[in-house]
XYZ file of C-alpha atoms in Angstrom:
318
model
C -36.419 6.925 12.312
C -36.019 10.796 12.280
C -32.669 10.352 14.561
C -31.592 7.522 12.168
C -31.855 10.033 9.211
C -29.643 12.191 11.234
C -27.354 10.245 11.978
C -26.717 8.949 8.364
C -27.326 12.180 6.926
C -24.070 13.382 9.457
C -22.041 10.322 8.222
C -22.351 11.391 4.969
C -20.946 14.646 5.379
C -18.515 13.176 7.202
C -17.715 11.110 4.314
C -17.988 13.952 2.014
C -15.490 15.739 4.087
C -13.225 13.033 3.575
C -13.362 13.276 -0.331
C -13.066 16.827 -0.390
C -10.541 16.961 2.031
C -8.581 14.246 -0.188
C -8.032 12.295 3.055
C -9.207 8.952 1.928
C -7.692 8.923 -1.222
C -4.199 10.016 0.602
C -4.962 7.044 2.831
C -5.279 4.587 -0.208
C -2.822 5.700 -2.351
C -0.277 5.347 0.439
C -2.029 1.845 1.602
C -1.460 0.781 -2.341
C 1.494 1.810 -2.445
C 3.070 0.139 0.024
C 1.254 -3.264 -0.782
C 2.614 -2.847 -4.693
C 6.278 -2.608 -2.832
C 5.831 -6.103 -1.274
C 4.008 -7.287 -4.439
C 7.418 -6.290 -6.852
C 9.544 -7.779 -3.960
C 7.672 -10.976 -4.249
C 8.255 -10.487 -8.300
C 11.930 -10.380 -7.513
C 12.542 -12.930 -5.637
C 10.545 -14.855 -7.721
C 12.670 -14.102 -10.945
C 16.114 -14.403 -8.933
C 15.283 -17.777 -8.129
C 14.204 -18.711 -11.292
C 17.245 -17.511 -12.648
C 19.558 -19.373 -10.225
C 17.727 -22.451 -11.107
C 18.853 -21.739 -14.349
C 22.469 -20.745 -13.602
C 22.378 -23.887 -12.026
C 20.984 -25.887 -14.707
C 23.431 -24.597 -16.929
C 26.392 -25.073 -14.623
C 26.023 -29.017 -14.263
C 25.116 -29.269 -17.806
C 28.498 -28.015 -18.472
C 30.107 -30.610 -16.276
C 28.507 -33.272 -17.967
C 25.736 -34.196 -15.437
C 22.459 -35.608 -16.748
C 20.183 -32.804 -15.593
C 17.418 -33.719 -17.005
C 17.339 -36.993 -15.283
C 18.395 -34.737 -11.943
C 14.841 -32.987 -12.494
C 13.016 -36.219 -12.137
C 15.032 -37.219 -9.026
C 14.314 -37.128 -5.330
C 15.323 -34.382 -3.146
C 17.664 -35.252 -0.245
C 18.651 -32.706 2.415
C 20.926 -33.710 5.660
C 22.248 -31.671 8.305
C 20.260 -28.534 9.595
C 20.481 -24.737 9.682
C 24.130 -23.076 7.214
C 25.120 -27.109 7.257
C 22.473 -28.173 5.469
C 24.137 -30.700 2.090
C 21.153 -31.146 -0.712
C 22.019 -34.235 -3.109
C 19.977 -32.478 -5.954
C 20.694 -29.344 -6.328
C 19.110 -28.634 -9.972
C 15.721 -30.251 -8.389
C 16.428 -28.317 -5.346
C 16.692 -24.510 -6.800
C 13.696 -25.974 -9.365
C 11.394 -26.169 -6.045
C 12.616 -23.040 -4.812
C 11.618 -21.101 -7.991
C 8.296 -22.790 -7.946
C 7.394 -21.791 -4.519
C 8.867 -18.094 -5.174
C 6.762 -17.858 -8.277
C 3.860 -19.727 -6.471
C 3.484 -16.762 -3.899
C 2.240 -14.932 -6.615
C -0.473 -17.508 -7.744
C -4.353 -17.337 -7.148
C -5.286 -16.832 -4.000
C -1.613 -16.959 -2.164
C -1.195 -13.171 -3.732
C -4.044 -11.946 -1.487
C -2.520 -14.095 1.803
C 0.874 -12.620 1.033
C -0.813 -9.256 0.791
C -3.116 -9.908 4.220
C 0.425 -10.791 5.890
C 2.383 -7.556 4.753
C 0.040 -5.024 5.318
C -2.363 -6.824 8.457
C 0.396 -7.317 10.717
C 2.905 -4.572 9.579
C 1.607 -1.462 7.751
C -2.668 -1.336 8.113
C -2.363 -0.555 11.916
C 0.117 2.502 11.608
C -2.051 4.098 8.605
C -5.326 3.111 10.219
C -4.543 4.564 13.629
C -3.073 7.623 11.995
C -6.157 8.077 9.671
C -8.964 7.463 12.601
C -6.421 9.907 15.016
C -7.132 12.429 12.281
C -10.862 11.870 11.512
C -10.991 12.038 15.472
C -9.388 15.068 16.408
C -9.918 17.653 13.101
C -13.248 19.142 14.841
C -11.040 20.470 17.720
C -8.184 21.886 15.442
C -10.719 23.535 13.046
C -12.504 24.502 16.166
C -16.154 23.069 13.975
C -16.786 20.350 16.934
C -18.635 23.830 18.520
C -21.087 24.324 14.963
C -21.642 19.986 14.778
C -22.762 20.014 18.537
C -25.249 22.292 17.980
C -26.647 20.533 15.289
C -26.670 16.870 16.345
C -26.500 15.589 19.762
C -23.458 14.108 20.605
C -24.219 10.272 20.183
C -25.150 11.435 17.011
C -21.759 13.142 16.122
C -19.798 10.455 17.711
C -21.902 7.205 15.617
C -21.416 9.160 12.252
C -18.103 9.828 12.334
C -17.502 5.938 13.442
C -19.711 4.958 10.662
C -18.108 6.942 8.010
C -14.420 5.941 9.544
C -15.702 1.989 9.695
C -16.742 2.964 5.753
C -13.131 4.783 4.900
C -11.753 1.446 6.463
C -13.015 -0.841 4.217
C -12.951 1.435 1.191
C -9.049 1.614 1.618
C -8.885 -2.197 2.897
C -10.708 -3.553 -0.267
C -8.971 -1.147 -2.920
C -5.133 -2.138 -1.604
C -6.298 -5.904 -1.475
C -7.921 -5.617 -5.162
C -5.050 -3.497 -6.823
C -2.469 -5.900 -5.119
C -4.498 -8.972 -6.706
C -4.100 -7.400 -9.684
C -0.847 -6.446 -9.643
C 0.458 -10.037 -8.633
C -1.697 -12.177 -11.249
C 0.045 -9.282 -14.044
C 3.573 -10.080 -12.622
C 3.053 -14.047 -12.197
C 1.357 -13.943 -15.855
C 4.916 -12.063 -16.954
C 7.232 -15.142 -15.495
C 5.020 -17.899 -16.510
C 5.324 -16.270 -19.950
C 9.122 -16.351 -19.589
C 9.367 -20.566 -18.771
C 9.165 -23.427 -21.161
C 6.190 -25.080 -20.480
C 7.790 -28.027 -19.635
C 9.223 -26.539 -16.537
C 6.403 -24.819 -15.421
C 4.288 -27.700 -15.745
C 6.639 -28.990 -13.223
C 5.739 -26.558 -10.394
C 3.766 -27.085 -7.312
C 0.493 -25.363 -8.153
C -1.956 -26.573 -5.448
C -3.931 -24.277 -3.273
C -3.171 -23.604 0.077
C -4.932 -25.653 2.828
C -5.368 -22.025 4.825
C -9.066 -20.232 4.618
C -9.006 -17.125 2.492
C -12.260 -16.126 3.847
C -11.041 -16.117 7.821
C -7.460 -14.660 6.351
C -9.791 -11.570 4.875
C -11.873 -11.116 8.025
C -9.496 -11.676 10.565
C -7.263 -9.223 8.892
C -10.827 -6.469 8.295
C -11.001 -6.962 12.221
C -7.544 -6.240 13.037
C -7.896 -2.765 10.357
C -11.165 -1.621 12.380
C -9.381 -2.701 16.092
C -6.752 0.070 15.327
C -9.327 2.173 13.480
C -11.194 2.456 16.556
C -8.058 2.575 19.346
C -6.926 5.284 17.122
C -10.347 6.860 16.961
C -10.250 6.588 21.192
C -7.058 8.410 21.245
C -8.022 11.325 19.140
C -11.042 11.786 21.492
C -9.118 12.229 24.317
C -6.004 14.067 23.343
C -8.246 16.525 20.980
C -5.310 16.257 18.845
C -3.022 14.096 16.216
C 0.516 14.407 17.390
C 0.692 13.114 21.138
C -1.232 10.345 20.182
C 0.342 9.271 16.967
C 3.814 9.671 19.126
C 2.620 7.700 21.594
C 1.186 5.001 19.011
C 4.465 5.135 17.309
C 6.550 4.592 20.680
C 4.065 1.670 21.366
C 4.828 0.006 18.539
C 8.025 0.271 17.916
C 10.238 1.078 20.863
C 8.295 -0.711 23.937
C 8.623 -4.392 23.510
C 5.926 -7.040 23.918
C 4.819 -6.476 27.439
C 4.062 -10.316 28.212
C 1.611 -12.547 27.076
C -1.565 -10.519 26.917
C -0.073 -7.734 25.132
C -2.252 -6.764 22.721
C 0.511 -7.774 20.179
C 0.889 -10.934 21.361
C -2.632 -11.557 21.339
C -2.701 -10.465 17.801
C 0.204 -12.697 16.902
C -1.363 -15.961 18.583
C -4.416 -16.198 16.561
C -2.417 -14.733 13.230
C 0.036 -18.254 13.498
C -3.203 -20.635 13.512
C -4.513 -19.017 10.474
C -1.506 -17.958 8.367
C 1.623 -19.404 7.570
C 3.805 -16.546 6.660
C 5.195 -17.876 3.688
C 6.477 -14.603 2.015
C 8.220 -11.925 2.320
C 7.005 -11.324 6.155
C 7.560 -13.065 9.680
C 5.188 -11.991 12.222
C 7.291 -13.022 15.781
C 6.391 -16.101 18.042
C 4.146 -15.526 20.451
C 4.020 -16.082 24.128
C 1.562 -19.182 23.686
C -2.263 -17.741 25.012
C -5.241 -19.879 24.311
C -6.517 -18.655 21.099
C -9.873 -18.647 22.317
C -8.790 -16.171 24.830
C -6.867 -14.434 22.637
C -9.857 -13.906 19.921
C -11.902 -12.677 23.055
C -9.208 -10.630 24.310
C -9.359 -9.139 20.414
C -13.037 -8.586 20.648
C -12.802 -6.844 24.344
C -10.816 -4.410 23.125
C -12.505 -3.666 20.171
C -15.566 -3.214 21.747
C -14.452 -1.585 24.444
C -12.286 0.839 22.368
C -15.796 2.349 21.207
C -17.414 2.386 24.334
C -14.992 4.618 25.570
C -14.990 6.811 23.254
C -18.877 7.342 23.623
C -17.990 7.900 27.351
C -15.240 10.212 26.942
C -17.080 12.251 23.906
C -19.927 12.436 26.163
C -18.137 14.157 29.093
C -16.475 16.683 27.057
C -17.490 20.328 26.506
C -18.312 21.140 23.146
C -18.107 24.844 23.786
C -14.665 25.765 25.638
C -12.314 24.779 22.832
């Protein structure tokens, strides 16, 4: 019990170093901030398209079409791809503002979120937050005073606990603000459209599980959390391994199937549909059982490691 209270009581200043420090809040108002960006796109294409439905309304109105019948006609489409000919075109641009505006609807505003930041934005920020939390006790040269007061397994499980914490502080706020932000914005347009033509959009729920969409997409923020958190162990410092991150990510491509982001990308096209803004690549096709283990693996294994390497290192020669 007594090394229990320790260890908590060591989280917490951890934490506490993280509000003083303004760290976390940093962290969220960039995470927020970057959701909102996807949420106003999402607002924008919604309105364009409603407003080329209406251009288009308007435009075979003018030429003496019965549009109102063409609202309560069939689409047609033939040919594929730039060749595509629609027979409807009023109906046609009528569906396409109802599944613009849709994306901001209920539950499809926290999916379209989950999409944007999961497989885009929360690894970069996480791995450059848990590089920082990792490393700042060899810049500030404090690891030496915190080793002498806890024993290292000690040290090590606090300042996972209170990154795990800062994880889903800044993973719940961006998800809730976002929410909020798209019901405001998809109360706005609905505002905007006779009710007559709103009634005529597609409102159903999506057939996808919010719930697995949520924790798949928590598991994926605390994966890089903790590969980030293994890096700043063993490079004692933020800029290697946030250059190295970076030249993972974005320079190296996929290095065949079991590539961590291929992996990632297999079991992220069985639960989401990518219906927004965002289109995570195909993947190299991998079981997804042995991609969700795979996943796992390296999550747990990321921590291990860093228990190891912490371990092993000299607390007093830095």
């Amino acid at each position: 019990m007594t090394s229990t209270n320790v260890t908590l009581n060591s989280a917490k200043k951890e934490l506490k170093y993280q509000w003083y420090s303004h760290i976390i809040w940093i962290t969220v108002i960039i995470s927020v901030f970057i959701s909102l960006l996807n949420i106003y796109g999402l607002k924008s294409k919604a309105t364009s398209s409603y407003d080329l439905y209406v251009k288009t309304y308007n435009l075979y109105k003018e030429e003496g079409m019965d549009v109102d019948k063409m609202l309560d006609m069939p689409i047609n489409i033939t040919g594929t791809g730039s060749e595509q000919v629609v027979d409807n075109p009023v109906r046609f641009r009528l569906a396409e503002a109802g599944e613009a505006i849709g994306l901001l609807n209920n539950r499809s505003i926290i999916t379209n979120t989950l999409e944007w930041m999961t497989f885009v934005f929360f690894p970069i920020i996480f791995v450059i937050y848990s590089i920082y939390l990792a490393s700042y006790d060899y810049k500030y040269k404090t690891i030496r005073i915190k080793a002498t007061q806890v024993a290292s397994s000690q040290l090590i499980t606090s300042k996972l606990l209170s990154l795990y914490l800062g994880v889903l502080i800044i993973f719940v706020t961006t998800t809730l603000v976002s929410f909020i932000a798209g019901y405001l914005f998809h109360q706005q347009i609905i505002n905007e459209i006779p009710n007559d033509i709103s009634a005529r959009f597609n409102t159903s729920l999506d057939h996808n599980n919010l719930v697995v969409q949520i924790l798949f997409s928590l598991l994926i923020s605390l994966l890089f959390a903790s590969i980030g958190f293994l890096l700043g162990i063993l490079f004692k410092s933020a800029l290697l391994p946030v250059i190295i991150f970076f030249v993972y990510d974005f320079i190296v491509p996929v290095l065949g199937k079991y590539d961590i982001r291929n992996i990632i990308s297999v079991v992220a096209h069985n639960i989401f549909e990518f219906k927004g803004r965002f289109q995570l690549f195909k993947p190299t096709p991998v079981s997804e059982m042995t991609s969700f283990s795979i996943l796992i693996a390296v999550f747990v294994l990321s921590i291990l490691l860093s228990y190891v390497c912490f371990s092993r290192q000299s607390k007093y020669n830095m």
